[in-house]
mmCIF file of C-alpha atoms in Angstrom:
data_model
loop_
_atom_site.group_PDB
_atom_site.id
_atom_site.type_symbol
_atom_site.label_atom_id
_atom_site.label_comp_id
_atom_site.label_asym_id
_atom_site.label_seq_id
_atom_site.Cartn_x
_atom_site.Cartn_y
_atom_site.Cartn_z
ATOM 1 C CA MET A 1 -2.394 17.239 -26.068
ATOM 2 C CA ARG A 2 -4.330 17.112 -22.830
ATOM 3 C CA ARG A 3 -6.354 14.210 -24.182
ATOM 4 C CA LEU A 4 -3.133 12.336 -24.957
ATOM 5 C CA ALA A 5 -1.856 12.964 -21.446
ATOM 6 C CA CYS A 6 -5.099 11.574 -20.025
ATOM 7 C CA LEU A 7 -4.773 8.476 -22.172
ATOM 8 C CA LEU A 8 -1.215 7.909 -21.020
ATOM 9 C CA LEU A 9 -2.304 8.186 -17.408
ATOM 10 C CA LEU A 10 -4.836 5.427 -17.984
ATOM 11 C CA LEU A 11 -2.150 3.025 -19.183
ATOM 12 C CA PRO A 12 -0.272 1.157 -16.489
ATOM 13 C CA ALA A 13 3.363 2.206 -16.467
ATOM 14 C CA ALA A 14 4.605 -1.278 -17.329
ATOM 15 C CA ALA A 15 2.530 -1.454 -20.519
ATOM 16 C CA LEU A 16 4.359 1.485 -22.060
ATOM 17 C CA ALA A 17 7.786 0.185 -22.970
ATOM 18 C CA ASP A 18 8.427 -3.037 -21.116
ATOM 19 C CA GLU A 19 9.335 -5.725 -23.602
ATOM 20 C CA ARG A 20 10.322 -8.181 -20.929
ATOM 21 C CA ARG A 21 8.343 -11.419 -20.829
ATOM 22 C CA SER A 22 8.268 -14.069 -18.173
ATOM 23 C CA GLY A 23 9.157 -17.558 -19.371
ATOM 24 C CA SER A 24 5.598 -18.608 -18.529
ATOM 25 C CA THR A 25 4.190 -16.474 -21.357
ATOM 26 C CA TYR A 26 5.980 -18.716 -23.874
ATOM 27 C CA MET A 27 4.408 -21.889 -22.488
ATOM 28 C CA SER A 28 1.472 -23.787 -23.948
ATOM 29 C CA ALA A 29 -1.999 -22.900 -22.670
ATOM 30 C CA GLU A 30 -2.108 -26.260 -20.859
ATOM 31 C CA THR A 31 1.112 -25.651 -18.949
ATOM 32 C CA GLN A 32 0.022 -22.112 -18.092
ATOM 33 C CA ALA A 33 -3.261 -23.481 -16.754
ATOM 34 C CA MET A 34 -1.326 -26.019 -14.688
ATOM 35 C CA GLN A 35 0.713 -23.248 -13.079
ATOM 36 C CA LYS A 36 -2.316 -21.081 -12.358
ATOM 37 C CA ASP A 37 -4.431 -23.796 -10.721
ATOM 38 C CA ASP A 38 -3.164 -24.496 -7.206
ATOM 39 C CA THR A 39 -4.778 -27.939 -7.232
ATOM 40 C CA ALA A 40 -3.030 -28.908 -10.494
ATOM 41 C CA ASN A 41 0.354 -27.241 -9.900
ATOM 42 C CA PRO A 42 2.712 -29.979 -8.632
ATOM 43 C CA GLY A 43 4.884 -27.286 -7.040
ATOM 44 C CA MET A 44 2.164 -26.946 -4.411
ATOM 45 C CA LEU A 45 3.181 -30.390 -3.086
ATOM 46 C CA TRP A 46 6.586 -28.941 -2.141
ATOM 47 C CA VAL A 47 4.853 -25.857 -0.758
ATOM 48 C CA GLN A 48 2.931 -28.185 1.583
ATOM 49 C CA ASP A 49 6.247 -29.716 2.677
ATOM 50 C CA GLY A 50 7.642 -26.247 3.316
ATOM 51 C CA ALA A 51 4.592 -25.162 5.301
ATOM 52 C CA ALA A 52 4.962 -28.229 7.528
ATOM 53 C CA LEU A 53 8.700 -27.587 8.020
ATOM 54 C CA TRP A 54 7.998 -23.951 8.871
ATOM 55 C CA SER A 55 6.196 -24.917 12.049
ATOM 56 C CA ARG A 56 8.129 -28.102 12.896
ATOM 57 C CA LYS A 57 10.845 -27.937 15.533
ATOM 58 C CA PRO A 58 14.125 -29.533 14.338
ATOM 59 C CA ALA A 59 14.441 -31.029 17.849
ATOM 60 C CA ALA A 60 12.261 -30.943 20.949
ATOM 61 C CA ASP A 61 14.298 -28.192 22.664
ATOM 62 C CA LYS A 62 14.872 -26.123 19.510
ATOM 63 C CA LYS A 63 12.779 -23.427 17.924
ATOM 64 C CA ALA A 64 10.742 -23.846 14.756
ATOM 65 C CA CYS A 65 10.893 -21.147 12.059
ATOM 66 C CA ALA A 66 7.423 -20.050 13.152
ATOM 67 C CA ASP A 67 8.541 -19.561 16.781
ATOM 68 C CA CYS A 68 10.656 -16.560 15.727
ATOM 69 C CA HIS A 69 9.065 -15.436 12.467
ATOM 70 C CA GLY A 70 5.405 -16.119 13.311
ATOM 71 C CA ASP A 71 2.882 -16.256 10.511
ATOM 72 C CA ALA A 72 4.818 -16.557 7.247
ATOM 73 C CA ALA A 73 2.012 -14.858 5.319
ATOM 74 C CA ALA A 74 2.821 -11.662 7.213
ATOM 75 C CA SER A 75 6.497 -11.909 8.139
ATOM 76 C CA MET A 76 7.778 -13.427 4.886
ATOM 77 C CA LYS A 77 5.734 -11.352 2.466
ATOM 78 C CA GLY A 78 8.027 -9.922 -0.204
ATOM 79 C CA VAL A 79 11.164 -11.590 1.185
ATOM 80 C CA ALA A 80 11.734 -13.965 -1.714
ATOM 81 C CA ALA A 81 11.214 -11.070 -4.141
ATOM 82 C CA ARG A 82 14.199 -9.302 -2.545
ATOM 83 C CA TYR A 83 16.809 -12.086 -2.410
ATOM 84 C CA PRO A 84 19.783 -12.537 -2.903
ATOM 85 C CA ALA A 85 20.374 -9.921 -0.208
ATOM 86 C CA PHE A 86 23.558 -8.616 1.408
ATOM 87 C CA ASP A 87 24.571 -10.340 4.625
ATOM 88 C CA ALA A 88 26.876 -8.255 6.815
ATOM 89 C CA GLU A 89 28.314 -11.249 8.668
ATOM 90 C CA GLN A 90 29.230 -13.099 5.488
ATOM 91 C CA GLY A 91 30.359 -9.859 3.892
ATOM 92 C CA ARG A 92 28.616 -10.837 0.673
ATOM 93 C CA PRO A 93 25.134 -11.345 -0.734
ATOM 94 C CA VAL A 94 23.462 -14.667 0.067
ATOM 95 C CA ASP A 95 20.606 -16.334 -1.762
ATOM 96 C CA LEU A 96 17.404 -17.474 -0.120
ATOM 97 C CA ALA A 97 18.512 -21.110 0.231
ATOM 98 C CA THR A 98 21.730 -20.031 1.973
ATOM 99 C CA ARG A 99 19.753 -17.694 4.230
ATOM 100 C CA ILE A 100 17.507 -20.606 5.250
ATOM 101 C CA ASN A 101 20.555 -22.734 6.050
ATOM 102 C CA LEU A 102 22.329 -19.912 7.925
ATOM 103 C CA CYS A 103 19.207 -19.445 10.026
ATOM 104 C CA ARG A 104 19.067 -23.183 10.601
ATOM 105 C CA GLU A 105 22.652 -23.392 11.828
ATOM 106 C CA LYS A 106 22.659 -20.192 13.872
ATOM 107 C CA HIS A 107 19.219 -20.100 15.435
ATOM 108 C CA GLN A 108 18.081 -23.701 15.327
ATOM 109 C CA GLN A 109 21.473 -25.373 15.906
ATOM 110 C CA ALA A 110 20.494 -27.885 13.255
ATOM 111 C CA ALA A 111 22.430 -29.338 10.336
ATOM 112 C CA PRO A 112 21.971 -27.339 7.136
ATOM 113 C CA PHE A 113 19.863 -28.881 4.399
ATOM 114 C CA ALA A 114 21.748 -30.286 1.406
ATOM 115 C CA ALA A 115 21.567 -28.292 -1.826
ATOM 116 C CA GLU A 116 18.495 -29.266 -3.879
ATOM 117 C CA SER A 117 17.148 -31.428 -1.050
ATOM 118 C CA GLU A 118 13.379 -31.769 -0.897
ATOM 119 C CA SER A 119 13.307 -29.915 2.423
ATOM 120 C CA LEU A 120 15.290 -26.931 1.160
ATOM 121 C CA LEU A 121 13.236 -26.720 -2.030
ATOM 122 C CA GLY A 122 10.056 -27.058 0.020
ATOM 123 C CA LEU A 123 10.949 -24.194 2.350
ATOM 124 C CA SER A 124 12.132 -22.046 -0.578
ATOM 125 C CA ALA A 125 8.864 -22.693 -2.399
ATOM 126 C CA TRP A 126 6.839 -21.927 0.735
ATOM 127 C CA LEU A 127 8.715 -18.625 1.194
ATOM 128 C CA GLY A 128 8.429 -17.867 -2.514
ATOM 129 C CA LEU A 129 4.680 -18.361 -2.365
ATOM 130 C CA GLN A 130 4.459 -15.571 0.234
ATOM 131 C CA SER A 131 5.723 -13.190 -2.482
ATOM 132 C CA ARG A 132 3.543 -14.485 -5.299
ATOM 133 C CA GLY A 133 1.985 -11.624 -7.229
ATOM 134 C CA LEU A 134 4.445 -9.066 -5.840
ATOM 135 C CA PRO A 135 7.005 -7.295 -8.038
ATOM 136 C CA ILE A 136 10.622 -8.504 -7.925
ATOM 137 C CA SER A 137 12.404 -5.786 -5.923
ATOM 138 C CA PRO A 138 16.159 -6.411 -5.704
ATOM 139 C CA ASP A 139 18.180 -5.699 -2.604
ATOM 140 C CA PRO A 140 18.862 -1.936 -2.550
ATOM 141 C CA ASP A 141 21.979 -2.353 -0.357
ATOM 142 C CA PRO A 142 24.843 -0.507 -2.139
ATOM 143 C CA ARG A 143 27.295 -3.131 -0.848
ATOM 144 C CA SER A 144 25.638 -5.619 -3.236
ATOM 145 C CA GLU A 145 26.527 -3.467 -6.239
ATOM 146 C CA PRO A 146 30.007 -4.905 -7.021
ATOM 147 C CA PHE A 147 28.577 -8.429 -6.814
ATOM 148 C CA ARG A 148 25.773 -7.477 -9.185
ATOM 149 C CA GLU A 149 28.344 -6.112 -11.629
ATOM 150 C CA ALA A 150 30.312 -9.371 -11.325
ATOM 151 C CA GLY A 151 27.073 -11.170 -12.151
ATOM 152 C CA ARG A 152 26.584 -9.020 -15.227
ATOM 153 C CA ARG A 153 30.108 -9.825 -16.393
ATOM 154 C CA LEU A 154 29.454 -13.542 -15.928
ATOM 155 C CA TYR A 155 26.228 -13.191 -17.897
ATOM 156 C CA GLU A 156 28.097 -11.571 -20.775
ATOM 157 C CA GLN A 157 31.178 -13.788 -20.601
ATOM 158 C CA ARG A 158 31.609 -16.627 -23.080
ATOM 159 C CA MET A 159 32.117 -20.031 -21.508
ATOM 160 C CA GLY A 160 32.398 -23.720 -22.317
ATOM 161 C CA GLN A 161 33.458 -25.648 -25.403
ATOM 162 C CA LEU A 162 30.639 -24.068 -27.382
ATOM 163 C CA ASN A 163 31.923 -20.671 -26.235
ATOM 164 C CA PHE A 164 28.558 -19.056 -25.578
ATOM 165 C CA ALA A 165 27.594 -16.331 -23.145
ATOM 166 C CA CYS A 166 24.160 -16.306 -21.490
ATOM 167 C CA ALA A 167 23.456 -13.007 -23.248
ATOM 168 C CA GLN A 168 24.001 -14.448 -26.714
ATOM 169 C CA CYS A 169 20.932 -16.638 -26.379
ATOM 170 C CA HIS A 170 18.789 -14.858 -23.818
ATOM 171 C CA ASP A 171 19.320 -11.241 -24.995
ATOM 172 C CA ASP A 172 20.278 -11.500 -28.669
ATOM 173 C CA ASN A 173 18.118 -14.481 -29.653
ATOM 174 C CA ALA A 174 15.329 -14.592 -27.075
ATOM 175 C CA GLY A 175 11.988 -15.590 -28.532
ATOM 176 C CA LYS A 176 13.628 -17.647 -31.287
ATOM 177 C CA ARG A 177 13.990 -21.389 -31.079
ATOM 178 C CA LEU A 178 16.773 -23.689 -29.964
ATOM 179 C CA ALA A 179 15.727 -26.968 -31.577
ATOM 180 C CA GLY A 180 12.081 -27.375 -30.553
ATOM 181 C CA SER A 181 12.138 -25.088 -27.538
ATOM 182 C CA VAL A 182 11.598 -21.352 -27.363
ATOM 183 C CA ILE A 183 14.542 -19.437 -25.889
ATOM 184 C CA PRO A 184 13.036 -17.395 -23.057
ATOM 185 C CA GLN A 185 14.412 -14.067 -21.845
ATOM 186 C CA ALA A 186 15.787 -15.706 -18.693
ATOM 187 C CA HIS A 187 13.851 -13.831 -16.053
ATOM 188 C CA PRO A 188 13.821 -15.820 -12.799
ATOM 189 C CA THR A 189 10.171 -15.173 -11.989
ATOM 190 C CA GLY A 190 8.956 -18.547 -10.739
ATOM 191 C CA TYR A 191 11.779 -20.230 -8.810
ATOM 192 C CA PRO A 192 11.910 -22.778 -7.369
ATOM 193 C CA ILE A 193 10.075 -24.286 -10.351
ATOM 194 C CA TYR A 194 8.442 -27.590 -11.053
ATOM 195 C CA ARG A 195 10.020 -28.481 -14.373
ATOM 196 C CA LEU A 196 8.133 -31.103 -16.354
ATOM 197 C CA GLU A 197 11.403 -32.315 -17.887
ATOM 198 C CA TRP A 198 12.833 -32.904 -14.400
ATOM 199 C CA GLN A 199 9.592 -34.402 -13.114
ATOM 200 C CA GLY A 200 10.439 -32.540 -9.969
ATOM 201 C CA MET A 201 11.261 -29.285 -8.274
ATOM 202 C CA GLY A 202 14.496 -27.400 -8.806
ATOM 203 C CA SER A 203 16.148 -24.111 -7.919
ATOM 204 C CA LEU A 204 17.413 -21.356 -10.190
ATOM 205 C CA GLN A 205 20.935 -22.693 -9.622
ATOM 206 C CA ARG A 206 19.917 -26.100 -10.967
ATOM 207 C CA ARG A 207 18.546 -24.351 -14.049
ATOM 208 C CA LEU A 208 21.746 -22.335 -14.465
ATOM 209 C CA ARG A 209 23.827 -25.510 -14.154
ATOM 210 C CA ASN A 210 21.655 -27.088 -16.879
ATOM 211 C CA CYS A 211 22.455 -24.203 -19.224
ATOM 212 C CA MET A 212 26.175 -24.386 -18.393
ATOM 213 C CA THR A 213 26.248 -28.111 -19.121
ATOM 214 C CA GLY A 214 24.415 -27.264 -22.356
ATOM 215 C CA VAL A 215 27.262 -25.050 -23.556
ATOM 216 C CA ARG A 216 29.705 -27.720 -22.282
ATOM 217 C CA ALA A 217 31.145 -25.556 -19.562
ATOM 218 C CA GLU A 218 31.971 -26.923 -16.141
ATOM 219 C CA PRO A 219 29.009 -25.715 -14.084
ATOM 220 C CA PHE A 220 29.589 -23.692 -10.915
ATOM 221 C CA ALA A 221 28.873 -25.626 -7.718
ATOM 222 C CA TYR A 222 25.635 -25.098 -5.812
ATOM 223 C CA GLY A 223 26.026 -22.069 -3.574
ATOM 224 C CA ALA A 224 29.240 -20.945 -5.319
ATOM 225 C CA PRO A 225 29.834 -17.167 -5.162
ATOM 226 C CA GLU A 226 29.515 -16.978 -8.955
ATOM 227 C CA MET A 227 26.053 -18.556 -8.754
ATOM 228 C CA VAL A 228 24.859 -15.953 -6.254
ATOM 229 C CA GLU A 229 26.323 -13.152 -8.370
ATOM 230 C CA LEU A 230 24.514 -14.412 -11.446
ATOM 231 C CA GLU A 231 21.323 -14.787 -9.450
ATOM 232 C CA LEU A 232 21.692 -11.246 -8.121
ATOM 233 C CA PHE A 233 22.164 -9.856 -11.622
ATOM 234 C CA LEU A 234 19.233 -11.825 -13.041
ATOM 235 C CA MET A 235 16.906 -10.617 -10.284
ATOM 236 C CA SER A 236 17.913 -6.985 -10.972
ATOM 237 C CA ARG A 237 17.363 -7.557 -14.669
ATOM 238 C CA ALA A 238 13.847 -8.794 -13.841
ATOM 239 C CA ALA A 239 13.127 -6.023 -11.319
ATOM 240 C CA GLY A 240 9.445 -5.131 -11.281
ATOM 241 C CA MET A 241 8.278 -8.353 -12.916
ATOM 242 C CA THR A 242 5.743 -10.422 -10.999
ATOM 243 C CA VAL A 243 6.792 -13.335 -8.797
ATOM 244 C CA GLU A 244 5.034 -16.554 -9.911
ATOM 245 C CA THR A 245 6.479 -19.053 -7.422
ATOM 246 C CA PRO A 246 5.851 -21.972 -7.559
ATOM 247 C CA GLY A 247 6.264 -21.816 -11.321
ATOM 248 C CA VAL A 248 5.737 -24.677 -13.761
ATOM 249 C CA ARG A 249 8.039 -24.862 -16.770
ATOM 250 C CA PRO A 250 8.157 -27.368 -19.647
ATOM 251 C CA MET B 1 2.528 -40.274 3.754
ATOM 252 C CA ALA B 2 2.727 -38.823 0.285
ATOM 253 C CA ARG B 3 1.401 -35.321 -0.193
ATOM 254 C CA THR B 4 -1.753 -34.968 -2.274
ATOM 255 C CA LEU B 5 -3.791 -32.191 -3.854
ATOM 256 C CA ILE B 6 -7.472 -32.939 -4.355
ATOM 257 C CA ASN B 7 -10.007 -30.629 -5.933
ATOM 258 C CA VAL B 8 -13.661 -31.559 -5.450
ATOM 259 C CA PRO B 9 -16.285 -28.803 -5.623
ATOM 260 C CA ALA B 10 -17.646 -28.140 -2.120
ATOM 261 C CA SER B 11 -21.215 -28.066 -3.410
ATOM 262 C CA ALA B 12 -23.090 -28.929 -6.596
ATOM 263 C CA LYS B 13 -26.630 -29.163 -7.951
ATOM 264 C CA ARG B 14 -28.197 -32.627 -8.236
ATOM 265 C CA GLY B 15 -27.476 -34.091 -11.655
ATOM 266 C CA GLU B 16 -24.631 -31.668 -12.340
ATOM 267 C CA VAL B 17 -21.469 -33.037 -13.989
ATOM 268 C CA ILE B 18 -18.543 -32.213 -11.716
ATOM 269 C CA GLU B 19 -14.826 -32.378 -12.424
ATOM 270 C CA ILE B 20 -12.525 -33.945 -9.852
ATOM 271 C CA LYS B 21 -8.774 -33.383 -9.960
ATOM 272 C CA THR B 22 -6.205 -35.343 -7.986
ATOM 273 C CA LEU B 23 -2.444 -35.058 -7.744
ATOM 274 C CA ILE B 24 -0.154 -37.221 -5.620
ATOM 275 C CA GLN B 25 3.551 -36.969 -4.852
ATOM 276 C CA HIS B 26 5.230 -40.138 -6.117
ATOM 277 C CA PRO B 27 8.544 -40.782 -7.956
ATOM 278 C CA MET B 28 7.005 -43.297 -10.429
ATOM 279 C CA GLU B 29 10.409 -44.940 -10.874
ATOM 280 C CA THR B 30 10.126 -46.928 -14.099
ATOM 281 C CA GLY B 31 12.419 -49.840 -13.302
ATOM 282 C CA PHE B 32 14.386 -49.209 -16.502
ATOM 283 C CA ARG B 33 16.661 -46.369 -15.421
ATOM 284 C CA PRO B 34 20.190 -46.794 -14.088
ATOM 285 C CA GLY B 35 20.967 -44.997 -10.839
ATOM 286 C CA ALA B 36 24.100 -43.022 -9.978
ATOM 287 C CA ASN B 37 26.040 -46.282 -9.428
ATOM 288 C CA GLY B 38 25.036 -47.717 -12.815
ATOM 289 C CA ARG B 39 22.698 -50.348 -11.378
ATOM 290 C CA ILE B 40 19.093 -50.444 -12.543
ATOM 291 C CA LEU B 41 16.779 -48.814 -10.009
ATOM 292 C CA ALA B 42 13.987 -51.097 -8.863
ATOM 293 C CA ARG B 43 10.536 -50.311 -10.194
ATOM 294 C CA ASP B 44 8.463 -48.212 -7.804
ATOM 295 C CA ILE B 45 5.194 -47.024 -9.307
ATOM 296 C CA ILE B 46 1.559 -46.552 -8.410
ATOM 297 C CA THR B 47 -0.315 -49.315 -10.192
ATOM 298 C CA LYS B 48 -3.922 -48.500 -9.440
ATOM 299 C CA PHE B 49 -6.068 -45.525 -8.587
ATOM 300 C CA ALA B 50 -9.722 -45.756 -7.640
ATOM 301 C CA CYS B 51 -12.343 -43.255 -6.576
ATOM 302 C CA THR B 52 -15.537 -44.251 -4.791
ATOM 303 C CA TYR B 53 -18.551 -42.003 -4.251
ATOM 304 C CA ASN B 54 -20.489 -43.063 -1.169
ATOM 305 C CA GLY B 55 -18.972 -46.527 -1.497
ATOM 306 C CA GLU B 56 -19.643 -46.991 -5.196
ATOM 307 C CA GLU B 57 -16.696 -46.954 -7.589
ATOM 308 C CA VAL B 58 -17.097 -44.095 -10.108
ATOM 309 C CA PHE B 59 -13.608 -44.009 -11.582
ATOM 310 C CA ALA B 60 -10.567 -46.276 -11.626
ATOM 311 C CA ALA B 61 -7.305 -46.253 -13.534
ATOM 312 C CA GLU B 62 -4.372 -48.584 -13.979
ATOM 313 C CA LEU B 63 -0.989 -46.872 -14.129
ATOM 314 C CA PHE B 64 2.122 -48.140 -15.886
ATOM 315 C CA PRO B 65 5.844 -47.279 -15.918
ATOM 316 C CA ALA B 66 5.403 -44.661 -18.661
ATOM 317 C CA THR B 67 3.339 -42.448 -16.340
ATOM 318 C CA ALA B 68 5.242 -39.339 -15.225
ATOM 319 C CA ALA B 69 6.188 -38.683 -11.612
ATOM 320 C CA ASN B 70 3.544 -37.079 -9.377
ATOM 321 C CA PRO B 71 0.593 -38.411 -11.415
ATOM 322 C CA PHE B 72 -2.259 -35.980 -12.008
ATOM 323 C CA LEU B 73 -5.653 -37.497 -12.761
ATOM 324 C CA ALA B 74 -8.768 -35.510 -13.645
ATOM 325 C CA PHE B 75 -12.149 -37.085 -14.312
ATOM 326 C CA THR B 76 -15.841 -36.254 -14.152
ATOM 327 C CA THR B 77 -18.848 -37.769 -12.442
ATOM 328 C CA VAL B 78 -22.478 -36.841 -11.845
ATOM 329 C CA ALA B 79 -23.313 -35.281 -8.481
ATOM 330 C CA SER B 80 -26.194 -37.446 -7.268
ATOM 331 C CA GLU B 81 -26.241 -36.983 -3.486
ATOM 332 C CA SER B 82 -24.291 -35.401 -0.647
ATOM 333 C CA GLY B 83 -21.541 -37.628 0.613
ATOM 334 C CA THR B 84 -17.923 -38.636 0.549
ATOM 335 C CA PHE B 85 -15.419 -39.301 -2.194
ATOM 336 C CA ARG B 86 -12.728 -41.762 -1.233
ATOM 337 C CA PHE B 87 -9.534 -41.831 -3.295
ATOM 338 C CA THR B 88 -7.171 -44.772 -3.066
ATOM 339 C CA TRP B 89 -3.757 -45.104 -4.667
ATOM 340 C CA THR B 90 -2.034 -48.485 -4.477
ATOM 341 C CA GLY B 91 1.375 -49.411 -5.812
ATOM 342 C CA ASP B 92 4.691 -51.203 -5.531
ATOM 343 C CA ASN B 93 6.405 -51.868 -2.192
ATOM 344 C CA GLY B 94 3.058 -51.989 -0.406
ATOM 345 C CA PHE B 95 2.240 -48.356 -1.240
ATOM 346 C CA LYS B 96 -1.312 -47.520 -0.267
ATOM 347 C CA GLN B 97 -2.822 -44.165 0.470
ATOM 348 C CA THR B 98 -6.401 -43.102 0.987
ATOM 349 C CA GLU B 99 -7.779 -39.568 1.047
ATOM 350 C CA THR B 100 -11.355 -38.357 1.333
ATOM 351 C CA ALA B 101 -13.317 -35.291 0.292
ATOM 352 C CA THR B 102 -16.924 -34.345 0.898
ATOM 353 C CA ILE B 103 -19.508 -32.711 -1.317
ATOM 354 C CA SER B 104 -22.919 -31.293 -0.497
ATOM 355 C CA VAL B 105 -25.525 -31.720 -3.227
ATOM 356 C CA THR B 106 -28.668 -29.613 -3.305
#
């Protein structure tokens, strides 16, 4: 008995019963290698953009991100792993892209970046990189709880002409194939991702909109409350999994 | 200026075969796709890539519309002496970008 206990102690906790798999584990060896090598991962190009934006003033008399937050490697460590997080002023959880734009409007008096713009993706990727290798640790704020529940309901709710819920593919049939592609478990571990099909960078919301179009539903708009709720639920579902940003996906 | 990622080993032994990896940010618009307004988007691609090692060309490639966006090129050469690699991408609309990397050979 004691020997068994010793053996169990040697095993990392996650290895015991965690059947969750990041989408990257389903990819070909070549695509995995591309993600792992920072000089082959195209997402690093956007990271470079983000790093430059971090220390660039939006106007001569305005502050750059770095003027308040300092070195991103220290101040932004673990931030992307926590978002969407509750914002008291908005009275609701906001995702990382919205947080960047709120900060831009409030503290930099600059125009917000458009959804899916190269600048916004670049900054998101740069912030995400500061959390790479850390576990996803969702916002513990209890005020986020009803929004997370709303996200769960959306995840389980059928939608579109094909009348599918997210859960029907990503819970019930994960690991099987939809045409030629493996259905992953839908854990948002690497966003924003460089998707080879897109030949470019995209956010989790772009990916969600893709899936919604796939089931012939009208996709929620970028930044819509439903999007943030779904994002919040997905991050909780993936709690403890490792952040891979910037991820590469096929 | 387009962003690039270049991977050249910082040092190598004389005669060693080294791998060089380059990645450049470029849309590689094929010239066959319609844009949001239905009109065909003009072709905008990189047409040529060349790498020189201390002035001598060691690798060159022609690129065509079927090449994906953000082209990634990896190739090998023999480390013969310390010096500079110069990478040049040229393309449509007068696109031209040059980057350099150094290697020390012992």
